[in-house]
Amino acid sequence: MKALALTVLLAGCSVAERPFAPPSVPLSEPRRLCTSNTQSDCRSVSSVERLLHDPDLHILEAVSTPAGRQGAKVLTLRRDGVVLRAKWRSFDSGNLVNEPRKELGAYAVQQLYLSPEDYVIPPTAGHCFPLAEYRARVDATATPSFGTRCVFGFLSYWLPNAHDVDDAEDQGILGGDSLYDEELFRTDTVYRRSLVNLNVTAFLVHHADAHDAQFLLVKDSGSVRVYTVDNSMAFQSITNPMVLFREDWATLRVPLVDTKTRARIAAIDERALQALATVEEYEDRDGMLTPHAITDPTVQRDAGMRWFGKRLQVGLTQGEIAGVRSRVQELKQRLAE
């Protein structure tokens, strides 16, 4: 009976797409992220990270995501006249196999070997919204997190003009119904590099739901870039049984042809791996969780979220880090062959 319930729970992590409401307030320009092939008229990863962390970031509205359950919302947010959108998962929306904290963990793992202009996971950050504001805009029945006066969760930048695989095929961006387009892989260096990086990242985080429907494509400056935007089933999560019938991008599917990627993987060391234990830190100030400088990035605690007095640290468990270490070693061995 437990196995049946788990299968139903996993299968419910991916559902048919629903109609998606556009923002009622115009989004600020530029909306596209700066990348290796787009360095002007764009928003840098670091600037988006600062916005997502900012305690003065306010919710304008919330709508359901186009697909998926798990309590995910798309929030329209404002800070100092800048309006943007982000996917939101509250801390308490997780379950046995699907945990919002892992979105932040996956975002940190890609940083082991990628520079911001090559990220395949959009900017992601923890945030705690004031309870009154959250109840007014998102969920009238919400309860505060950790006995504070705010609701804690994780924000991921909502990519503008992004296409899922089916839509990309309809728009002529892809030549078929697979994320892997052989001709595009041969001719578009940006697509080739980003697909390799996506494959490596999904492998390193042991993504348990890494099928084509989880990924988005953005065509910009004449090239195609791929992103993984749902990473809450990772780090020793039980694999979604539906992946058995689809392409699993958590297995290495494309050759590591990019010299830059190969060199950076080879340079990953134990210090970088242990730093994954604390990705972000927050301090309880009068009942509000606000960002705080990391005081000990390598604290040895087998918990992904842990309190030290009034400070909350968020990162990977030692078991999760061990899994990443093992997969890094496997990658290095492959590169040495």
PDB file of C-alpha atoms in Angstrom, residues 128-267:
ATOM      1  CA  CYS A 128      10.319  35.238   3.852  1.00  0.00           C
ATOM      2  CA  PHE A 129       7.267  37.383   3.063  1.00  0.00           C
ATOM      3  CA  PRO A 130       5.390  39.228   5.834  1.00  0.00           C
ATOM      4  CA  LEU A 131       2.433  37.126   6.934  1.00  0.00           C
ATOM      5  CA  ALA A 132      -0.205  39.837   6.415  1.00  0.00           C
ATOM      6  CA  GLU A 133       0.989  40.568   2.881  1.00  0.00           C
ATOM      7  CA  TYR A 134       1.192  36.870   2.047  1.00  0.00           C
ATOM      8  CA  ARG A 135      -2.322  36.206   3.307  1.00  0.00           C
ATOM      9  CA  ALA A 136      -3.672  39.145   1.312  1.00  0.00           C
ATOM     10  CA  ARG A 137      -1.973  38.197  -1.966  1.00  0.00           C
ATOM     11  CA  VAL A 138      -1.262  34.451  -1.960  1.00  0.00           C
ATOM     12  CA  ASP A 139      -3.025  32.323   0.657  1.00  0.00           C
ATOM     13  CA  ALA A 140      -5.529  33.642   3.183  1.00  0.00           C
ATOM     14  CA  THR A 141      -5.025  30.551   5.368  1.00  0.00           C
ATOM     15  CA  ALA A 142      -1.212  30.652   5.468  1.00  0.00           C
ATOM     16  CA  THR A 143       0.600  30.177   8.759  1.00  0.00           C
ATOM     17  CA  PRO A 144       3.939  31.767   9.696  1.00  0.00           C
ATOM     18  CA  SER A 145       7.155  29.758   9.335  1.00  0.00           C
ATOM     19  CA  PHE A 146       9.280  28.726  12.319  1.00  0.00           C
ATOM     20  CA  GLY A 147       7.281  30.856  14.760  1.00  0.00           C
ATOM     21  CA  THR A 148       8.198  34.087  12.947  1.00  0.00           C
ATOM     22  CA  ARG A 149       5.925  36.749  11.430  1.00  0.00           C
ATOM     23  CA  CYS A 150       6.608  35.706   7.828  1.00  0.00           C
ATOM     24  CA  VAL A 151       6.152  32.827   5.359  1.00  0.00           C
ATOM     25  CA  PHE A 152       9.426  31.279   4.207  1.00  0.00           C
ATOM     26  CA  GLY A 153      10.006  29.644   0.842  1.00  0.00           C
ATOM     27  CA  PHE A 154      12.002  29.727  -2.363  1.00  0.00           C
ATOM     28  CA  LEU A 155      11.806  31.992  -5.406  1.00  0.00           C
ATOM     29  CA  SER A 156      13.092  31.170  -8.900  1.00  0.00           C
ATOM     30  CA  TYR A 157      13.186  33.802 -11.638  1.00  0.00           C
ATOM     31  CA  TRP A 158      10.411  33.284 -14.191  1.00  0.00           C
ATOM     32  CA  LEU A 159      11.967  33.210 -17.649  1.00  0.00           C
ATOM     33  CA  PRO A 160      10.266  35.428 -20.247  1.00  0.00           C
ATOM     34  CA  ASN A 161       9.538  34.102 -23.727  1.00  0.00           C
ATOM     35  CA  ALA A 162      10.402  30.529 -22.742  1.00  0.00           C
ATOM     36  CA  HIS A 163       9.036  27.478 -24.562  1.00  0.00           C
ATOM     37  CA  ASP A 164       8.485  23.916 -23.439  1.00  0.00           C
ATOM     38  CA  VAL A 165       9.609  21.162 -25.820  1.00  0.00           C
ATOM     39  CA  ASP A 166       6.214  20.769 -27.502  1.00  0.00           C
ATOM     40  CA  ASP A 167       5.858  24.495 -28.079  1.00  0.00           C
ATOM     41  CA  ALA A 168       9.460  24.728 -29.295  1.00  0.00           C
ATOM     42  CA  GLU A 169       8.688  22.084 -31.895  1.00  0.00           C
ATOM     43  CA  ASP A 170       5.532  23.935 -32.985  1.00  0.00           C
ATOM     44  CA  GLN A 171       7.503  27.204 -33.248  1.00  0.00           C
ATOM     45  CA  GLY A 172      10.234  25.572 -35.321  1.00  0.00           C
ATOM     46  CA  ILE A 173      12.857  26.079 -32.615  1.00  0.00           C
ATOM     47  CA  LEU A 174      13.371  22.314 -32.356  1.00  0.00           C
ATOM     48  CA  GLY A 175      13.199  19.912 -35.257  1.00  0.00           C
ATOM     49  CA  GLY A 176      11.328  17.242 -33.307  1.00  0.00           C
ATOM     50  CA  ASP A 177       9.604  16.354 -30.042  1.00  0.00           C
ATOM     51  CA  SER A 178      12.814  15.759 -28.064  1.00  0.00           C
ATOM     52  CA  LEU A 179      14.968  18.195 -26.119  1.00  0.00           C
ATOM     53  CA  TYR A 180      17.904  16.821 -28.111  1.00  0.00           C
ATOM     54  CA  ASP A 181      17.996  18.140 -31.674  1.00  0.00           C
ATOM     55  CA  GLU A 182      20.908  16.519 -33.511  1.00  0.00           C
ATOM     56  CA  GLU A 183      21.176  19.204 -36.191  1.00  0.00           C
ATOM     57  CA  LEU A 184      20.939  22.039 -33.664  1.00  0.00           C
ATOM     58  CA  PHE A 185      23.527  20.324 -31.474  1.00  0.00           C
ATOM     59  CA  ARG A 186      25.890  20.266 -34.439  1.00  0.00           C
ATOM     60  CA  THR A 187      25.345  23.840 -35.656  1.00  0.00           C
ATOM     61  CA  ASP A 188      24.423  25.983 -32.601  1.00  0.00           C
ATOM     62  CA  THR A 189      27.309  26.242 -30.128  1.00  0.00           C
ATOM     63  CA  VAL A 190      25.147  27.971 -27.493  1.00  0.00           C
ATOM     64  CA  TYR A 191      22.530  25.210 -27.610  1.00  0.00           C
ATOM     65  CA  ARG A 192      25.221  22.523 -27.558  1.00  0.00           C
ATOM     66  CA  ARG A 193      27.001  24.031 -24.551  1.00  0.00           C
ATOM     67  CA  SER A 194      23.806  24.662 -22.573  1.00  0.00           C
ATOM     68  CA  LEU A 195      22.448  21.172 -23.280  1.00  0.00           C
ATOM     69  CA  VAL A 196      25.714  19.631 -22.080  1.00  0.00           C
ATOM     70  CA  ASN A 197      25.601  21.820 -18.960  1.00  0.00           C
ATOM     71  CA  LEU A 198      21.960  20.922 -18.303  1.00  0.00           C
ATOM     72  CA  ASN A 199      22.770  17.216 -18.653  1.00  0.00           C
ATOM     73  CA  VAL A 200      25.752  17.503 -16.302  1.00  0.00           C
ATOM     74  CA  THR A 201      23.760  19.487 -13.727  1.00  0.00           C
ATOM     75  CA  ALA A 202      20.831  17.033 -13.782  1.00  0.00           C
ATOM     76  CA  PHE A 203      23.363  14.219 -13.319  1.00  0.00           C
ATOM     77  CA  LEU A 204      25.224  15.926 -10.460  1.00  0.00           C
ATOM     78  CA  VAL A 205      22.040  16.671  -8.498  1.00  0.00           C
ATOM     79  CA  HIS A 206      20.631  13.203  -9.223  1.00  0.00           C
ATOM     80  CA  HIS A 207      17.452  14.752 -10.615  1.00  0.00           C
ATOM     81  CA  ALA A 208      14.626  12.270 -10.047  1.00  0.00           C
ATOM     82  CA  ASP A 209      12.210  13.740 -12.595  1.00  0.00           C
ATOM     83  CA  ALA A 210      14.498  14.797 -15.458  1.00  0.00           C
ATOM     84  CA  HIS A 211      12.284  14.231 -18.489  1.00  0.00           C
ATOM     85  CA  ASP A 212      11.779  16.602 -21.417  1.00  0.00           C
ATOM     86  CA  ALA A 213       8.633  18.195 -19.964  1.00  0.00           C
ATOM     87  CA  GLN A 214      10.689  19.656 -17.094  1.00  0.00           C
ATOM     88  CA  PHE A 215      12.826  21.855 -19.314  1.00  0.00           C
ATOM     89  CA  LEU A 216      12.403  25.152 -21.138  1.00  0.00           C
ATOM     90  CA  LEU A 217      14.082  26.661 -24.177  1.00  0.00           C
ATOM     91  CA  VAL A 218      14.753  30.325 -24.873  1.00  0.00           C
ATOM     92  CA  LYS A 219      15.715  31.552 -28.339  1.00  0.00           C
ATOM     93  CA  ASP A 220      17.697  34.766 -28.201  1.00  0.00           C
ATOM     94  CA  SER A 221      20.262  36.469 -30.426  1.00  0.00           C
ATOM     95  CA  GLY A 222      19.806  33.714 -32.987  1.00  0.00           C
ATOM     96  CA  SER A 223      20.721  30.867 -30.620  1.00  0.00           C
ATOM     97  CA  VAL A 224      18.796  28.452 -28.412  1.00  0.00           C
ATOM     98  CA  ARG A 225      19.474  27.974 -24.704  1.00  0.00           C
ATOM     99  CA  VAL A 226      17.977  25.303 -22.433  1.00  0.00           C
ATOM    100  CA  TYR A 227      17.034  25.546 -18.743  1.00  0.00           C
ATOM    101  CA  THR A 228      15.903  23.189 -16.009  1.00  0.00           C
ATOM    102  CA  VAL A 229      13.237  24.941 -13.936  1.00  0.00           C
ATOM    103  CA  ASP A 230      11.841  22.303 -11.559  1.00  0.00           C
ATOM    104  CA  ASN A 231      14.535  20.807  -9.356  1.00  0.00           C
ATOM    105  CA  SER A 232      12.739  19.948  -6.117  1.00  0.00           C
ATOM    106  CA  MET A 233      13.074  16.197  -6.765  1.00  0.00           C
ATOM    107  CA  ALA A 234      16.827  15.795  -6.434  1.00  0.00           C
ATOM    108  CA  PHE A 235      19.604  14.571  -4.130  1.00  0.00           C
ATOM    109  CA  GLN A 236      18.607  10.971  -3.392  1.00  0.00           C
ATOM    110  CA  SER A 237      14.934  11.479  -4.116  1.00  0.00           C
ATOM    111  CA  ILE A 238      13.149   8.387  -5.398  1.00  0.00           C
ATOM    112  CA  THR A 239      12.942   8.517  -9.189  1.00  0.00           C
ATOM    113  CA  ASN A 240       9.563   9.334 -10.686  1.00  0.00           C
ATOM    114  CA  PRO A 241       8.412   6.045 -12.309  1.00  0.00           C
ATOM    115  CA  MET A 242       7.111   8.019 -15.293  1.00  0.00           C
ATOM    116  CA  VAL A 243      10.747   8.733 -16.256  1.00  0.00           C
ATOM    117  CA  LEU A 244      11.087   5.051 -17.170  1.00  0.00           C
ATOM    118  CA  PHE A 245       9.028   5.796 -20.269  1.00  0.00           C
ATOM    119  CA  ARG A 246      10.849   9.020 -21.220  1.00  0.00           C
ATOM    120  CA  GLU A 247      14.326  10.375 -21.879  1.00  0.00           C
ATOM    121  CA  ASP A 248      16.086  10.675 -18.511  1.00  0.00           C
ATOM    122  CA  TRP A 249      18.474  13.639 -18.550  1.00  0.00           C
ATOM    123  CA  ALA A 250      19.860  12.694 -15.132  1.00  0.00           C
ATOM    124  CA  THR A 251      21.889  10.087 -17.014  1.00  0.00           C
ATOM    125  CA  LEU A 252      24.755  11.331 -19.172  1.00  0.00           C
ATOM    126  CA  ARG A 253      23.283  11.458 -22.668  1.00  0.00           C
ATOM    127  CA  VAL A 254      25.459  13.888 -24.628  1.00  0.00           C
ATOM    128  CA  PRO A 255      29.273  14.049 -24.902  1.00  0.00           C
ATOM    129  CA  LEU A 256      31.166  16.544 -22.753  1.00  0.00           C
ATOM    130  CA  VAL A 257      32.469  18.375 -25.783  1.00  0.00           C
ATOM    131  CA  ASP A 258      32.918  21.814 -24.209  1.00  0.00           C
ATOM    132  CA  THR A 259      36.512  22.446 -23.134  1.00  0.00           C
ATOM    133  CA  LYS A 260      35.505  25.098 -20.583  1.00  0.00           C
ATOM    134  CA  THR A 261      33.031  22.747 -18.887  1.00  0.00           C
ATOM    135  CA  ARG A 262      35.563  19.911 -18.764  1.00  0.00           C
ATOM    136  CA  ALA A 263      38.216  22.125 -17.162  1.00  0.00           C
ATOM    137  CA  ARG A 264      35.871  23.463 -14.489  1.00  0.00           C
ATOM    138  CA  ILE A 265      34.607  20.000 -13.558  1.00  0.00           C
ATOM    139  CA  ALA A 266      38.203  18.848 -13.160  1.00  0.00           C
ATOM    140  CA  ALA A 267      38.826  21.773 -10.777  1.00  0.00           C
TER     141      ALA A 267
END
